């Protein structure tokens, strides 16, 4: 079997390259048509545009504006709308203006009730220990007092910590 190879590469067809070229041609045609439509409709696309404060005839609406610095050089100035009510142009608070510290809400936590409860449990523990020492001859009474003492110690261990104090503090 014999094969002949043609030396002319133009004879070979490449469908992929042809489809790409056709796609490019179509895109160019569509782009030209859209440009013609845009010109005919004359719809302007919205754009950002700088308008100086002299042209607008009013104070700048944004937070920044052009001003003069300490040496007379042009400087971008910042208007803080929150401070504008209670401060002069230099940012210093007016004499009668409320300070930011006064606006803050202060909360206090009162743990006196919890502290009294813990103190009462400690006193009860001491009393039970004294009663156990005093009743050393009666075994049944000693067992009963030790049982009460273990309950009080368990309750005291549960309540005598910072977590319990925070949970049961009175916040005002």
PDB file of C-alpha atoms in Angstrom:
ATOM      1  CA  UNK A   1       0.000   0.000   0.000  1.00  0.00           C
ATOM      2  CA  UNK A   2       1.342   3.385  -0.859  1.00  0.00           C
ATOM      3  CA  UNK A   3       0.488   6.882   0.402  1.00  0.00           C
ATOM      4  CA  UNK A   4       1.071  10.159  -1.224  1.00  0.00           C
ATOM      5  CA  UNK A   5       1.753  13.257   0.882  1.00  0.00           C
ATOM      6  CA  UNK A   6       0.896  16.560  -0.633  1.00  0.00           C
ATOM      7  CA  UNK A   7       3.415  19.284  -0.045  1.00  0.00           C
ATOM      8  CA  UNK A   8       0.828  22.030  -0.370  1.00  0.00           C
ATOM      9  CA  UNK A   9      -0.642  22.689   3.099  1.00  0.00           C
ATOM     10  CA  UNK A  10      -3.357  24.934   1.710  1.00  0.00           C
ATOM     11  CA  UNK A  11      -5.119  21.865   0.394  1.00  0.00           C
ATOM     12  CA  UNK A  12      -5.855  20.645   3.907  1.00  0.00           C
ATOM     13  CA  UNK A  13      -9.008  21.941   5.609  1.00  0.00           C
ATOM     14  CA  UNK A  14      -9.276  22.662   9.308  1.00  0.00           C
ATOM     15  CA  UNK A  15     -12.901  22.928  10.393  1.00  0.00           C
ATOM     16  CA  UNK A  16     -12.062  24.253  13.863  1.00  0.00           C
ATOM     17  CA  UNK A  17     -10.079  27.228  12.554  1.00  0.00           C
ATOM     18  CA  UNK A  18     -12.808  28.040  10.049  1.00  0.00           C
ATOM     19  CA  UNK A  19     -15.497  28.025  12.767  1.00  0.00           C
ATOM     20  CA  UNK A  20     -13.410  30.369  14.931  1.00  0.00           C
ATOM     21  CA  UNK A  21     -12.900  32.773  12.034  1.00  0.00           C
ATOM     22  CA  UNK A  22     -16.635  32.765  11.270  1.00  0.00           C
ATOM     23  CA  UNK A  23     -17.439  33.487  14.952  1.00  0.00           C
ATOM     24  CA  UNK A  24     -15.089  36.488  14.942  1.00  0.00           C
ATOM     25  CA  UNK A  25     -16.631  37.842  11.765  1.00  0.00           C
ATOM     26  CA  UNK A  26     -20.152  37.545  13.200  1.00  0.00           C
ATOM     27  CA  UNK A  27     -19.102  39.283  16.431  1.00  0.00           C
ATOM     28  CA  UNK A  28     -17.668  42.212  14.453  1.00  0.00           C
ATOM     29  CA  UNK A  29     -20.885  42.568  12.456  1.00  0.00           C
ATOM     30  CA  UNK A  30     -23.051  42.497  15.612  1.00  0.00           C
ATOM     31  CA  UNK A  31     -20.791  45.062  17.287  1.00  0.00           C
ATOM     32  CA  UNK A  32     -21.102  47.426  14.324  1.00  0.00           C
ATOM     33  CA  UNK A  33     -24.883  47.061  14.358  1.00  0.00           C
ATOM     34  CA  UNK A  34     -25.074  47.830  18.091  1.00  0.00           C
ATOM     35  CA  UNK A  35     -22.885  50.921  17.687  1.00  0.00           C
ATOM     36  CA  UNK A  36     -25.185  52.168  14.955  1.00  0.00           C
ATOM     37  CA  UNK A  37     -28.245  51.555  17.171  1.00  0.00           C
ATOM     38  CA  UNK A  38     -26.683  53.381  20.127  1.00  0.00           C
ATOM     39  CA  UNK A  39     -25.908  56.407  18.007  1.00  0.00           C
ATOM     40  CA  UNK A  40     -29.395  56.478  16.545  1.00  0.00           C
ATOM     41  CA  UNK A  41     -31.137  56.145  19.912  1.00  0.00           C
ATOM     42  CA  UNK A  42     -28.875  58.805  21.492  1.00  0.00           C
ATOM     43  CA  UNK A  43     -29.365  57.461  25.019  1.00  0.00           C
ATOM     44  CA  UNK A  44     -26.581  58.735  27.189  1.00  0.00           C
ATOM     45  CA  UNK A  45     -25.001  56.390  29.667  1.00  0.00           C
ATOM     46  CA  UNK A  46     -25.004  57.843  33.235  1.00  0.00           C
ATOM     47  CA  UNK A  47     -21.516  58.867  34.316  1.00  0.00           C
ATOM     48  CA  UNK A  48     -20.035  60.310  37.473  1.00  0.00           C
ATOM     49  CA  UNK A  49     -19.114  63.913  37.019  1.00  0.00           C
ATOM     50  CA  UNK A  50     -17.319  66.398  39.256  1.00  0.00           C
ATOM     51  CA  UNK A  51     -19.213  69.584  39.985  1.00  0.00           C
ATOM     52  CA  UNK A  52     -17.374  72.125  42.099  1.00  0.00           C
ATOM     53  CA  UNK A  53     -19.153  73.811  44.993  1.00  0.00           C
ATOM     54  CA  UNK A  54     -18.944  77.190  43.232  1.00  0.00           C
ATOM     55  CA  UNK A  55     -20.854  75.826  40.236  1.00  0.00           C
ATOM     56  CA  UNK A  56     -23.504  74.077  42.290  1.00  0.00           C
ATOM     57  CA  UNK A  57     -24.104  77.157  44.434  1.00  0.00           C
ATOM     58  CA  UNK A  58     -24.454  75.233  47.690  1.00  0.00           C
ATOM     59  CA  UNK A  59     -22.396  73.524  50.356  1.00  0.00           C
ATOM     60  CA  UNK A  60     -20.859  70.150  49.392  1.00  0.00           C
ATOM     61  CA  UNK A  61     -23.218  67.277  50.054  1.00  0.00           C
ATOM     62  CA  UNK A  62     -20.500  64.776  50.973  1.00  0.00           C
ATOM     63  CA  UNK A  63     -18.341  64.404  54.044  1.00  0.00           C
ATOM     64  CA  UNK A  64     -15.236  65.747  52.295  1.00  0.00           C
ATOM     65  CA  UNK A  65     -14.631  69.199  50.816  1.00  0.00           C
ATOM     66  CA  UNK A  66     -11.701  71.316  49.701  1.00  0.00           C
ATOM     67  CA  UNK A  67     -10.410  73.904  52.113  1.00  0.00           C
ATOM     68  CA  UNK A  68      -7.260  75.705  53.169  1.00  0.00           C
ATOM     69  CA  UNK A  69      -4.828  74.162  55.618  1.00  0.00           C
ATOM     70  CA  UNK A  70      -2.849  75.884  58.361  1.00  0.00           C
ATOM     71  CA  UNK A  71      -0.252  77.251  55.908  1.00  0.00           C
ATOM     72  CA  UNK A  72      -2.847  78.295  53.340  1.00  0.00           C
ATOM     73  CA  UNK A  73      -2.229  75.276  51.135  1.00  0.00           C
ATOM     74  CA  UNK A  74      -5.199  73.437  49.598  1.00  0.00           C
ATOM     75  CA  UNK A  75      -6.345  70.596  51.812  1.00  0.00           C
ATOM     76  CA  UNK A  76      -9.151  68.022  51.794  1.00  0.00           C
ATOM     77  CA  UNK A  77     -11.307  68.673  54.857  1.00  0.00           C
ATOM     78  CA  UNK A  78     -13.509  66.086  56.579  1.00  0.00           C
ATOM     79  CA  UNK A  79     -16.962  67.037  57.898  1.00  0.00           C
ATOM     80  CA  UNK A  80     -18.100  64.660  60.610  1.00  0.00           C
ATOM     81  CA  UNK A  81     -21.867  65.023  60.687  1.00  0.00           C
ATOM     82  CA  UNK A  82     -22.097  63.489  64.170  1.00  0.00           C
ATOM     83  CA  UNK A  83     -19.712  66.065  65.608  1.00  0.00           C
ATOM     84  CA  UNK A  84     -21.243  68.944  63.664  1.00  0.00           C
ATOM     85  CA  UNK A  85     -24.108  69.246  66.144  1.00  0.00           C
ATOM     86  CA  UNK A  86     -21.958  69.493  69.277  1.00  0.00           C
ATOM     87  CA  UNK A  87     -18.670  70.917  68.002  1.00  0.00           C
ATOM     88  CA  UNK A  88     -17.266  73.939  66.269  1.00  0.00           C
ATOM     89  CA  UNK A  89     -15.355  73.836  62.945  1.00  0.00           C
ATOM     90  CA  UNK A  90     -12.068  72.809  64.553  1.00  0.00           C
ATOM     91  CA  UNK A  91     -13.646  69.704  66.083  1.00  0.00           C
ATOM     92  CA  UNK A  92     -13.514  71.050  69.630  1.00  0.00           C
ATOM     93  CA  UNK A  93     -16.650  70.396  71.672  1.00  0.00           C
ATOM     94  CA  UNK A  94     -18.792  73.386  72.502  1.00  0.00           C
ATOM     95  CA  UNK A  95     -19.018  74.460  76.131  1.00  0.00           C
ATOM     96  CA  UNK A  96     -22.558  73.166  76.708  1.00  0.00           C
ATOM     97  CA  UNK A  97     -22.267  70.020  74.581  1.00  0.00           C
ATOM     98  CA  UNK A  98     -22.609  66.575  76.137  1.00  0.00           C
ATOM     99  CA  UNK A  99     -19.408  64.604  76.239  1.00  0.00           C
ATOM    100  CA  UNK A 100     -19.316  61.074  74.761  1.00  0.00           C
ATOM    101  CA  UNK A 101     -18.766  59.615  78.230  1.00  0.00           C
ATOM    102  CA  UNK A 102     -22.113  60.984  79.370  1.00  0.00           C
ATOM    103  CA  UNK A 103     -23.902  59.320  76.463  1.00  0.00           C
ATOM    104  CA  UNK A 104     -22.603  55.885  77.435  1.00  0.00           C
ATOM    105  CA  UNK A 105     -24.917  53.801  79.579  1.00  0.00           C
ATOM    106  CA  UNK A 106     -23.359  52.587  82.812  1.00  0.00           C
ATOM    107  CA  UNK A 107     -24.345  49.260  84.345  1.00  0.00           C
ATOM    108  CA  UNK A 108     -23.436  47.951  87.759  1.00  0.00           C
ATOM    109  CA  UNK A 109     -23.693  44.431  89.100  1.00  0.00           C
ATOM    110  CA  UNK A 110     -24.631  44.045  92.741  1.00  0.00           C
ATOM    111  CA  UNK A 111     -23.582  40.733  94.360  1.00  0.00           C
ATOM    112  CA  UNK A 112     -24.574  41.619  97.939  1.00  0.00           C
ATOM    113  CA  UNK A 113     -27.453  39.130  98.022  1.00  0.00           C
ATOM    114  CA  UNK A 114     -25.217  36.266  96.850  1.00  0.00           C
ATOM    115  CA  UNK A 115     -22.486  37.262  99.312  1.00  0.00           C
ATOM    116  CA  UNK A 116     -24.989  37.205 102.208  1.00  0.00           C
ATOM    117  CA  UNK A 117     -26.190  33.761 101.137  1.00  0.00           C
ATOM    118  CA  UNK A 118     -22.610  32.416 101.048  1.00  0.00           C
ATOM    119  CA  UNK A 119     -21.838  33.993 104.432  1.00  0.00           C
ATOM    120  CA  UNK A 120     -24.931  32.330 105.914  1.00  0.00           C
ATOM    121  CA  UNK A 121     -23.825  28.924 104.540  1.00  0.00           C
ATOM    122  CA  UNK A 122     -20.325  29.355 106.050  1.00  0.00           C
ATOM    123  CA  UNK A 123     -21.823  30.205 109.456  1.00  0.00           C
ATOM    124  CA  UNK A 124     -24.099  27.178 109.224  1.00  0.00           C
ATOM    125  CA  UNK A 125     -21.071  24.998 108.415  1.00  0.00           C
ATOM    126  CA  UNK A 126     -19.222  26.290 111.493  1.00  0.00           C
ATOM    127  CA  UNK A 127     -22.243  25.636 113.706  1.00  0.00           C
ATOM    128  CA  UNK A 128     -22.569  22.069 112.411  1.00  0.00           C
ATOM    129  CA  UNK A 129     -18.859  21.399 113.015  1.00  0.00           C
ATOM    130  CA  UNK A 130     -19.217  22.681 116.582  1.00  0.00           C
ATOM    131  CA  UNK A 131     -22.314  20.524 117.133  1.00  0.00           C
ATOM    132  CA  UNK A 132     -20.443  17.450 115.859  1.00  0.00           C
ATOM    133  CA  UNK A 133     -17.613  18.103 118.357  1.00  0.00           C
ATOM    134  CA  UNK A 134     -20.110  18.608 121.183  1.00  0.00           C
ATOM    135  CA  UNK A 135     -22.112  15.455 120.384  1.00  0.00           C
ATOM    136  CA  UNK A 136     -19.143  13.123 120.084  1.00  0.00           C
ATOM    137  CA  UNK A 137     -20.783  10.506 122.391  1.00  0.00           C
ATOM    138  CA  UNK A 138     -24.042   9.985 120.406  1.00  0.00           C
ATOM    139  CA  UNK A 139     -23.266   8.120 117.161  1.00  0.00           C
ATOM    140  CA  UNK A 140     -26.701   8.599 115.529  1.00  0.00           C
ATOM    141  CA  UNK A 141     -26.688  12.334 116.141  1.00  0.00           C
ATOM    142  CA  UNK A 142     -23.114  12.624 114.805  1.00  0.00           C
ATOM    143  CA  UNK A 143     -24.087  10.768 111.591  1.00  0.00           C
ATOM    144  CA  UNK A 144     -27.111  13.009 111.121  1.00  0.00           C
ATOM    145  CA  UNK A 145     -25.030  16.181 111.670  1.00  0.00           C
ATOM    146  CA  UNK A 146     -22.295  14.936 109.311  1.00  0.00           C
ATOM    147  CA  UNK A 147     -24.965  14.297 106.671  1.00  0.00           C
ATOM    148  CA  UNK A 148     -26.235  17.893 107.057  1.00  0.00           C
ATOM    149  CA  UNK A 149     -22.625  19.159 107.023  1.00  0.00           C
ATOM    150  CA  UNK A 150     -21.875  17.385 103.735  1.00  0.00           C
ATOM    151  CA  UNK A 151     -25.029  18.916 102.192  1.00  0.00           C
ATOM    152  CA  UNK A 152     -24.014  22.402 103.345  1.00  0.00           C
ATOM    153  CA  UNK A 153     -20.437  21.914 102.070  1.00  0.00           C
ATOM    154  CA  UNK A 154     -21.741  20.767  98.671  1.00  0.00           C
ATOM    155  CA  UNK A 155     -24.026  23.782  98.420  1.00  0.00           C
ATOM    156  CA  UNK A 156     -21.182  26.057  99.526  1.00  0.00           C
ATOM    157  CA  UNK A 157     -18.821  24.598  96.897  1.00  0.00           C
ATOM    158  CA  UNK A 158     -21.495  25.159  94.260  1.00  0.00           C
ATOM    159  CA  UNK A 159     -22.223  28.772  95.224  1.00  0.00           C
ATOM    160  CA  UNK A 160     -18.847  30.115  96.387  1.00  0.00           C
ATOM    161  CA  UNK A 161     -17.381  30.933  92.946  1.00  0.00           C
ATOM    162  CA  UNK A 162     -17.318  33.815  90.471  1.00  0.00           C
ATOM    163  CA  UNK A 163     -19.592  32.110  87.949  1.00  0.00           C
ATOM    164  CA  UNK A 164     -22.426  31.771  90.451  1.00  0.00           C
ATOM    165  CA  UNK A 165     -21.910  35.371  91.580  1.00  0.00           C
ATOM    166  CA  UNK A 166     -22.130  36.680  87.991  1.00  0.00           C
ATOM    167  CA  UNK A 167     -25.212  34.596  87.190  1.00  0.00           C
ATOM    168  CA  UNK A 168     -27.105  35.758  90.258  1.00  0.00           C
ATOM    169  CA  UNK A 169     -25.912  39.355  90.426  1.00  0.00           C
ATOM    170  CA  UNK A 170     -28.514  42.111  90.317  1.00  0.00           C
ATOM    171  CA  UNK A 171     -27.743  44.356  87.325  1.00  0.00           C
ATOM    172  CA  UNK A 172     -28.876  47.961  87.490  1.00  0.00           C
TER     173      UNK A 172
END
